[in-house]
Amino acid sequence: MESVIPVPVPPVVPIHGTAAVFPVRRIYCIGRNYADHAREMGMDPNREPPFFFGKPQDTVVPRGGDIPYPPCTSNLHYEVELVVALRKGGRDIPVAEALDCVFGYAVGIDLTRRDLQARAKDKGQPWDTAKGFDQSAPISPITPVSAGQHPHSAAIWLSVNGTEKQRGDVAQMTWNVAEVIAHISSFVALAPGDLIFTGTPAGVGPIVRGDLIRCGIEGLGELEIRVV
Ligand code: MN
């Protein structure tokens, strides 16, 4: 059948050490998944059930690089996160079977227009303009899971212009990867190609034009962006 417009092509994320790519279907993000970040956002980490939001598929920026400072904000923030790439999905995935859905892991930045997010929270409005803007999801190449080894504990860090701003360990996540997959799949059917940003440790802060942001997760490599 002839298409009346050019058919949108899904973005693809490179796979570490191969020429293969991972096509992206959907992007889910978990909010406040590290207690110290929940506290810095003024929330009680002990009383917050997990919640998630989405970014459009085409917000992915494979390998990072130059990212234009987005419009309509004067408070752009970085949030370094462990990203889960799914090789299979389903509904109501049990926690015990959830890690079997994982193809691999990457380092991502959940770029956030914090001023628009604060306004949305005040007014009870959705977070789309705060979280889902163009090029808001830079991501490193994906490291496939090998021999069933998942990053249950790994250092996660981010620096701005050489000064470290965030440092934690993925073991500090309130809801671990298996629980996050199981939780999201109770609301929607997950599928191959889905990415899940799993939340950020404390230390989030503003970025200005010209800033060089480097971040990484032990065992998964690094990601670098420059805001231009
Ligand atoms: Mn986030």
PDB file of C-alpha atoms and ligand atoms in Angstrom:
ATOM      1  CA  MET A   1       0.000   0.000   0.000  1.00  0.00           C
ATOM      2  CA  GLU A   2       1.304   3.437  -0.881  1.00  0.00           C
ATOM      3  CA  SER A   3       1.972   5.723   2.062  1.00  0.00           C
ATOM      4  CA  VAL A   4       0.785   9.330   1.780  1.00  0.00           C
ATOM      5  CA  ILE A   5       3.777  10.586   3.760  1.00  0.00           C
ATOM      6  CA  PRO A   6       7.341   9.295   4.204  1.00  0.00           C
ATOM      7  CA  VAL A   7       7.173   6.284   6.553  1.00  0.00           C
ATOM      8  CA  PRO A   8       8.810   7.226   9.892  1.00  0.00           C
ATOM      9  CA  VAL A   9      11.909   5.140  10.554  1.00  0.00           C
ATOM     10  CA  PRO A  10      12.511   4.114  14.181  1.00  0.00           C
ATOM     11  CA  PRO A  11      15.747   5.383  15.716  1.00  0.00           C
ATOM     12  CA  VAL A  12      18.405   2.735  16.324  1.00  0.00           C
ATOM     13  CA  VAL A  13      20.978   2.441  19.099  1.00  0.00           C
ATOM     14  CA  PRO A  14      24.371   0.843  18.330  1.00  0.00           C
ATOM     15  CA  ILE A  15      25.447  -2.336  20.110  1.00  0.00           C
ATOM     16  CA  HIS A  16      28.874  -2.262  21.763  1.00  0.00           C
ATOM     17  CA  GLY A  17      31.513  -4.087  19.774  1.00  0.00           C
ATOM     18  CA  THR A  18      29.376  -5.031  16.757  1.00  0.00           C
ATOM     19  CA  ALA A  19      27.857  -3.442  13.652  1.00  0.00           C
ATOM     20  CA  ALA A  20      24.381  -4.490  14.833  1.00  0.00           C
ATOM     21  CA  VAL A  21      21.765  -2.013  16.038  1.00  0.00           C
ATOM     22  CA  PHE A  22      18.809  -2.006  18.435  1.00  0.00           C
ATOM     23  CA  PRO A  23      15.659  -0.386  16.966  1.00  0.00           C
ATOM     24  CA  VAL A  24      13.694   1.632  19.522  1.00  0.00           C
ATOM     25  CA  ARG A  25       9.942   1.090  19.986  1.00  0.00           C
ATOM     26  CA  ARG A  26       8.976   3.017  23.149  1.00  0.00           C
ATOM     27  CA  ILE A  27      10.801   4.854  25.925  1.00  0.00           C
ATOM     28  CA  TYR A  28       9.604   4.525  29.510  1.00  0.00           C
ATOM     29  CA  CYS A  29      11.145   6.399  32.434  1.00  0.00           C
ATOM     30  CA  ILE A  30      10.801   5.674  36.150  1.00  0.00           C
ATOM     31  CA  GLY A  31      10.641   8.677  38.465  1.00  0.00           C
ATOM     32  CA  ARG A  32      12.284   9.062  41.889  1.00  0.00           C
ATOM     33  CA  ASN A  33      13.874   5.623  42.015  1.00  0.00           C
ATOM     34  CA  TYR A  34      16.797   6.572  44.275  1.00  0.00           C
ATOM     35  CA  ALA A  35      15.930   7.648  47.823  1.00  0.00           C
ATOM     36  CA  ASP A  36      18.537  10.439  47.900  1.00  0.00           C
ATOM     37  CA  HIS A  37      17.153  11.963  44.673  1.00  0.00           C
ATOM     38  CA  ALA A  38      13.560  11.675  45.939  1.00  0.00           C
ATOM     39  CA  ARG A  39      14.656  13.620  49.045  1.00  0.00           C
ATOM     40  CA  GLU A  40      16.366  16.353  47.001  1.00  0.00           C
ATOM     41  CA  MET A  41      13.085  16.743  45.051  1.00  0.00           C
ATOM     42  CA  GLY A  42      11.241  17.272  48.356  1.00  0.00           C
ATOM     43  CA  MET A  43       9.510  13.884  48.483  1.00  0.00           C
ATOM     44  CA  ASP A  44       9.430  11.153  51.137  1.00  0.00           C
ATOM     45  CA  PRO A  45      11.145   8.162  49.485  1.00  0.00           C
ATOM     46  CA  ASN A  46       9.437   5.724  51.827  1.00  0.00           C
ATOM     47  CA  ARG A  47       5.911   6.625  50.841  1.00  0.00           C
ATOM     48  CA  GLU A  48       6.318   6.955  47.073  1.00  0.00           C
ATOM     49  CA  PRO A  49       5.067   4.035  45.011  1.00  0.00           C
ATOM     50  CA  PRO A  50       6.923   3.685  41.657  1.00  0.00           C
ATOM     51  CA  PHE A  51       5.544   5.742  38.801  1.00  0.00           C
ATOM     52  CA  PHE A  52       6.534   6.059  35.192  1.00  0.00           C
ATOM     53  CA  PHE A  53       6.188   8.437  32.266  1.00  0.00           C
ATOM     54  CA  GLY A  54       7.156   8.266  28.615  1.00  0.00           C
ATOM     55  CA  LYS A  55       9.329  10.057  26.114  1.00  0.00           C
ATOM     56  CA  PRO A  56       8.581   9.837  22.390  1.00  0.00           C
ATOM     57  CA  GLN A  57      10.610   7.224  20.493  1.00  0.00           C
ATOM     58  CA  ASP A  58      12.430   9.839  18.396  1.00  0.00           C
ATOM     59  CA  THR A  59      13.846  11.723  21.399  1.00  0.00           C
ATOM     60  CA  VAL A  60      16.713   9.194  21.410  1.00  0.00           C
ATOM     61  CA  VAL A  61      20.145  10.600  20.586  1.00  0.00           C
ATOM     62  CA  PRO A  62      22.390   7.580  19.913  1.00  0.00           C
ATOM     63  CA  ARG A  63      25.975   8.100  21.181  1.00  0.00           C
ATOM     64  CA  GLY A  64      25.181  11.595  22.496  1.00  0.00           C
ATOM     65  CA  GLY A  65      27.303  14.351  20.972  1.00  0.00           C
ATOM     66  CA  ASP A  66      26.128  17.914  20.358  1.00  0.00           C
ATOM     67  CA  ILE A  67      22.629  18.676  21.642  1.00  0.00           C
ATOM     68  CA  PRO A  68      21.005  22.080  21.125  1.00  0.00           C
ATOM     69  CA  TYR A  69      19.794  23.887  24.252  1.00  0.00           C
ATOM     70  CA  PRO A  70      16.011  23.368  24.029  1.00  0.00           C
ATOM     71  CA  PRO A  71      13.515  26.250  23.766  1.00  0.00           C
ATOM     72  CA  CYS A  72      11.020  27.369  26.432  1.00  0.00           C
ATOM     73  CA  THR A  73      13.277  26.714  29.430  1.00  0.00           C
ATOM     74  CA  SER A  74      15.872  28.482  31.508  1.00  0.00           C
ATOM     75  CA  ASN A  75      16.537  25.497  33.776  1.00  0.00           C
ATOM     76  CA  LEU A  76      17.632  22.454  31.769  1.00  0.00           C
ATOM     77  CA  HIS A  77      18.770  19.595  34.059  1.00  0.00           C
ATOM     78  CA  TYR A  78      20.815  16.407  33.561  1.00  0.00           C
ATOM     79  CA  GLU A  79      19.822  13.050  35.125  1.00  0.00           C
ATOM     80  CA  VAL A  80      22.184  10.109  34.495  1.00  0.00           C
ATOM     81  CA  GLU A  81      20.346   6.784  34.401  1.00  0.00           C
ATOM     82  CA  LEU A  82      20.801   3.056  33.798  1.00  0.00           C
ATOM     83  CA  VAL A  83      18.826   2.228  30.649  1.00  0.00           C
ATOM     84  CA  VAL A  84      17.336  -1.228  30.096  1.00  0.00           C
ATOM     85  CA  ALA A  85      16.834  -2.451  26.495  1.00  0.00           C
ATOM     86  CA  LEU A  86      14.207  -5.184  26.094  1.00  0.00           C
ATOM     87  CA  ARG A  87      14.525  -8.140  23.727  1.00  0.00           C
ATOM     88  CA  LYS A  88      11.044  -9.381  24.612  1.00  0.00           C
ATOM     89  CA  GLY A  89       8.035  -8.104  26.491  1.00  0.00           C
ATOM     90  CA  GLY A  90       4.553  -9.089  27.572  1.00  0.00           C
ATOM     91  CA  ARG A  91       1.860  -8.202  30.089  1.00  0.00           C
ATOM     92  CA  ASP A  92       1.971  -8.932  33.820  1.00  0.00           C
ATOM     93  CA  ILE A  93       5.543 -10.196  33.651  1.00  0.00           C
ATOM     94  CA  PRO A  94       6.437 -11.840  37.004  1.00  0.00           C
ATOM     95  CA  VAL A  95       9.449 -10.327  38.780  1.00  0.00           C
ATOM     96  CA  ALA A  96      11.178 -13.724  38.671  1.00  0.00           C
ATOM     97  CA  GLU A  97      10.955 -13.802  34.849  1.00  0.00           C
ATOM     98  CA  ALA A  98      11.563 -10.109  34.148  1.00  0.00           C
ATOM     99  CA  LEU A  99      15.346 -10.193  33.670  1.00  0.00           C
ATOM    100  CA  ASP A 100      14.895 -12.776  30.918  1.00  0.00           C
ATOM    101  CA  CYS A 101      13.309  -9.951  28.862  1.00  0.00           C
ATOM    102  CA  VAL A 102      16.482  -7.839  28.956  1.00  0.00           C
ATOM    103  CA  PHE A 103      18.656  -7.640  25.848  1.00  0.00           C
ATOM    104  CA  GLY A 104      21.213  -5.295  27.386  1.00  0.00           C
ATOM    105  CA  TYR A 105      21.993  -2.098  29.227  1.00  0.00           C
ATOM    106  CA  ALA A 106      23.173   1.407  28.365  1.00  0.00           C
ATOM    107  CA  VAL A 107      23.989   4.744  29.961  1.00  0.00           C
ATOM    108  CA  GLY A 108      21.378   7.450  29.319  1.00  0.00           C
ATOM    109  CA  ILE A 109      20.600  11.034  30.317  1.00  0.00           C
ATOM    110  CA  ASP A 110      16.975  11.950  31.061  1.00  0.00           C
ATOM    111  CA  LEU A 111      17.229  15.622  30.041  1.00  0.00           C
ATOM    112  CA  THR A 112      14.582  17.620  31.880  1.00  0.00           C
ATOM    113  CA  ARG A 113      13.192  21.146  31.591  1.00  0.00           C
ATOM    114  CA  ARG A 114      12.974  21.460  35.401  1.00  0.00           C
ATOM    115  CA  ASP A 115      11.112  24.786  35.326  1.00  0.00           C
ATOM    116  CA  LEU A 116       8.372  23.342  33.116  1.00  0.00           C
ATOM    117  CA  GLN A 117       8.222  20.237  35.319  1.00  0.00           C
ATOM    118  CA  ALA A 118       7.767  22.377  38.451  1.00  0.00           C
ATOM    119  CA  ARG A 119       4.988  24.328  36.746  1.00  0.00           C
ATOM    120  CA  ALA A 120       3.286  21.084  35.628  1.00  0.00           C
ATOM    121  CA  LYS A 121       3.476  19.664  39.166  1.00  0.00           C
ATOM    122  CA  ASP A 122       1.947  22.858  40.593  1.00  0.00           C
ATOM    123  CA  LYS A 123      -0.936  22.788  38.143  1.00  0.00           C
ATOM    124  CA  GLY A 124      -1.469  19.011  38.105  1.00  0.00           C
ATOM    125  CA  GLN A 125      -0.602  18.952  34.398  1.00  0.00           C
ATOM    126  CA  PRO A 126       1.274  16.233  32.457  1.00  0.00           C
ATOM    127  CA  TRP A 127       5.068  16.227  32.166  1.00  0.00           C
ATOM    128  CA  ASP A 128       5.333  15.912  28.381  1.00  0.00           C
ATOM    129  CA  THR A 129       6.817  19.351  27.735  1.00  0.00           C
ATOM    130  CA  ALA A 130       9.224  18.929  30.667  1.00  0.00           C
ATOM    131  CA  LYS A 131      10.459  15.463  29.701  1.00  0.00           C
ATOM    132  CA  GLY A 132       9.547  14.607  26.129  1.00  0.00           C
ATOM    133  CA  PHE A 133      11.160  17.382  24.096  1.00  0.00           C
ATOM    134  CA  ASP A 134      13.336  16.844  21.008  1.00  0.00           C
ATOM    135  CA  GLN A 135      16.694  15.165  21.690  1.00  0.00           C
ATOM    136  CA  SER A 136      15.880  14.699  25.375  1.00  0.00           C
ATOM    137  CA  ALA A 137      17.142  11.095  25.587  1.00  0.00           C
ATOM    138  CA  PRO A 138      20.850  10.766  24.723  1.00  0.00           C
ATOM    139  CA  ILE A 139      22.018   7.176  25.124  1.00  0.00           C
ATOM    140  CA  SER A 140      25.287   5.233  24.887  1.00  0.00           C
ATOM    141  CA  PRO A 141      25.725   2.066  22.811  1.00  0.00           C
ATOM    142  CA  ILE A 142      24.007  -0.943  24.403  1.00  0.00           C
ATOM    143  CA  THR A 143      26.054  -3.646  26.122  1.00  0.00           C
ATOM    144  CA  PRO A 144      24.298  -7.006  25.663  1.00  0.00           C
ATOM    145  CA  VAL A 145      23.720  -9.185  28.708  1.00  0.00           C
ATOM    146  CA  SER A 146      26.282 -11.949  28.620  1.00  0.00           C
ATOM    147  CA  ALA A 147      26.184 -15.181  30.601  1.00  0.00           C
ATOM    148  CA  GLY A 148      23.161 -13.929  32.546  1.00  0.00           C
ATOM    149  CA  GLN A 149      25.224 -11.160  34.142  1.00  0.00           C
ATOM    150  CA  HIS A 150      23.069  -8.149  35.079  1.00  0.00           C
ATOM    151  CA  PRO A 151      24.446  -4.975  36.748  1.00  0.00           C
ATOM    152  CA  HIS A 152      22.978  -5.588  40.221  1.00  0.00           C
ATOM    153  CA  SER A 153      25.682  -3.333  41.651  1.00  0.00           C
ATOM    154  CA  ALA A 154      27.662  -0.826  39.564  1.00  0.00           C
ATOM    155  CA  ALA A 155      28.877   2.729  40.092  1.00  0.00           C
ATOM    156  CA  ILE A 156      26.874   5.414  38.224  1.00  0.00           C
ATOM    157  CA  TRP A 157      28.292   8.925  37.873  1.00  0.00           C
ATOM    158  CA  LEU A 158      28.039  12.204  35.924  1.00  0.00           C
ATOM    159  CA  SER A 159      30.324  15.214  35.606  1.00  0.00           C
ATOM    160  CA  VAL A 160      29.841  18.705  34.161  1.00  0.00           C
ATOM    161  CA  ASN A 161      32.983  20.327  32.704  1.00  0.00           C
ATOM    162  CA  GLY A 162      35.140  17.877  34.646  1.00  0.00           C
ATOM    163  CA  THR A 163      33.440  18.445  38.027  1.00  0.00           C
ATOM    164  CA  GLU A 164      31.638  15.417  39.410  1.00  0.00           C
ATOM    165  CA  LYS A 165      27.953  16.159  40.153  1.00  0.00           C
ATOM    166  CA  GLN A 166      26.322  12.757  40.566  1.00  0.00           C
ATOM    167  CA  ARG A 167      27.693   9.499  41.998  1.00  0.00           C
ATOM    168  CA  GLY A 168      25.759   6.506  43.199  1.00  0.00           C
ATOM    169  CA  ASP A 169      25.348   2.812  42.650  1.00  0.00           C
ATOM    170  CA  VAL A 170      22.555   1.108  40.729  1.00  0.00           C
ATOM    171  CA  ALA A 171      22.169  -1.147  43.793  1.00  0.00           C
ATOM    172  CA  GLN A 172      20.592   1.931  45.493  1.00  0.00           C
ATOM    173  CA  MET A 173      17.522   1.839  43.235  1.00  0.00           C
ATOM    174  CA  THR A 174      14.320   1.687  45.296  1.00  0.00           C
ATOM    175  CA  TRP A 175      12.747  -0.574  42.639  1.00  0.00           C
ATOM    176  CA  ASN A 176      15.270  -2.843  40.913  1.00  0.00           C
ATOM    177  CA  VAL A 177      15.297  -3.631  37.190  1.00  0.00           C
ATOM    178  CA  ALA A 178      13.155  -6.770  37.516  1.00  0.00           C
ATOM    179  CA  GLU A 179      10.588  -4.951  39.674  1.00  0.00           C
ATOM    180  CA  VAL A 180      10.478  -1.998  37.265  1.00  0.00           C
ATOM    181  CA  ILE A 181       9.808  -4.286  34.283  1.00  0.00           C
ATOM    182  CA  ALA A 182       7.129  -6.193  36.194  1.00  0.00           C
ATOM    183  CA  HIS A 183       5.500  -2.939  37.349  1.00  0.00           C
ATOM    184  CA  ILE A 184       5.331  -1.284  33.934  1.00  0.00           C
ATOM    185  CA  SER A 185       4.028  -4.508  32.366  1.00  0.00           C
ATOM    186  CA  SER A 186       1.101  -4.468  34.783  1.00  0.00           C
ATOM    187  CA  PHE A 187      -0.112  -1.241  33.110  1.00  0.00           C
ATOM    188  CA  VAL A 188       0.922  -1.754  29.463  1.00  0.00           C
ATOM    189  CA  ALA A 189       2.238  -4.550  27.274  1.00  0.00           C
ATOM    190  CA  LEU A 190       6.006  -4.261  26.928  1.00  0.00           C
ATOM    191  CA  ALA A 191       7.632  -5.337  23.658  1.00  0.00           C
ATOM    192  CA  PRO A 192      11.010  -5.877  21.974  1.00  0.00           C
ATOM    193  CA  GLY A 193      12.621  -2.505  21.297  1.00  0.00           C
ATOM    194  CA  ASP A 194      11.379  -0.837  24.474  1.00  0.00           C
ATOM    195  CA  LEU A 195      13.867   1.198  26.515  1.00  0.00           C
ATOM    196  CA  ILE A 196      13.406   1.864  30.225  1.00  0.00           C
ATOM    197  CA  PHE A 197      15.230   4.730  31.953  1.00  0.00           C
ATOM    198  CA  THR A 198      15.403   3.556  35.567  1.00  0.00           C
ATOM    199  CA  GLY A 199      15.812   6.796  37.527  1.00  0.00           C
ATOM    200  CA  THR A 200      18.674   8.989  38.703  1.00  0.00           C
ATOM    201  CA  PRO A 201      20.723   9.314  41.898  1.00  0.00           C
ATOM    202  CA  ALA A 202      21.020  12.621  43.772  1.00  0.00           C
ATOM    203  CA  GLY A 203      22.947  15.612  42.465  1.00  0.00           C
ATOM    204  CA  VAL A 204      20.806  16.749  39.539  1.00  0.00           C
ATOM    205  CA  GLY A 205      21.435  20.310  38.434  1.00  0.00           C
ATOM    206  CA  PRO A 206      21.346  22.862  35.634  1.00  0.00           C
ATOM    207  CA  ILE A 207      23.192  22.865  32.320  1.00  0.00           C
ATOM    208  CA  VAL A 208      24.073  25.941  30.277  1.00  0.00           C
ATOM    209  CA  ARG A 209      25.185  26.281  26.661  1.00  0.00           C
ATOM    210  CA  GLY A 210      28.755  25.092  26.166  1.00  0.00           C
ATOM    211  CA  ASP A 211      28.694  22.609  29.057  1.00  0.00           C
ATOM    212  CA  LEU A 212      30.369  19.241  28.496  1.00  0.00           C
ATOM    213  CA  ILE A 213      28.541  16.447  30.313  1.00  0.00           C
ATOM    214  CA  ARG A 214      30.224  13.076  30.761  1.00  0.00           C
ATOM    215  CA  CYS A 215      28.628  10.150  32.517  1.00  0.00           C
ATOM    216  CA  GLY A 216      29.063   6.453  32.871  1.00  0.00           C
ATOM    217  CA  ILE A 217      28.149   3.218  34.548  1.00  0.00           C
ATOM    218  CA  GLU A 218      30.746   0.698  35.666  1.00  0.00           C
ATOM    219  CA  GLY A 219      30.943  -2.108  33.100  1.00  0.00           C
ATOM    220  CA  LEU A 220      28.739  -0.334  30.525  1.00  0.00           C
ATOM    221  CA  GLY A 221      30.991   2.445  29.266  1.00  0.00           C
ATOM    222  CA  GLU A 222      30.471   6.179  29.031  1.00  0.00           C
ATOM    223  CA  LEU A 223      28.324   8.794  27.313  1.00  0.00           C
ATOM    224  CA  GLU A 224      29.261  12.381  26.504  1.00  0.00           C
ATOM    225  CA  ILE A 225      27.107  15.303  25.363  1.00  0.00           C
ATOM    226  CA  ARG A 226      27.822  18.956  24.724  1.00  0.00           C
ATOM    227  CA  VAL A 227      24.963  21.437  24.965  1.00  0.00           C
ATOM    228  CA  VAL A 228      25.229  23.947  22.124  1.00  0.00           C
TER     229      VAL A 228
HETATM  230 MN    MN B   1      14.737  10.683  35.299  1.00  0.00          MN
END
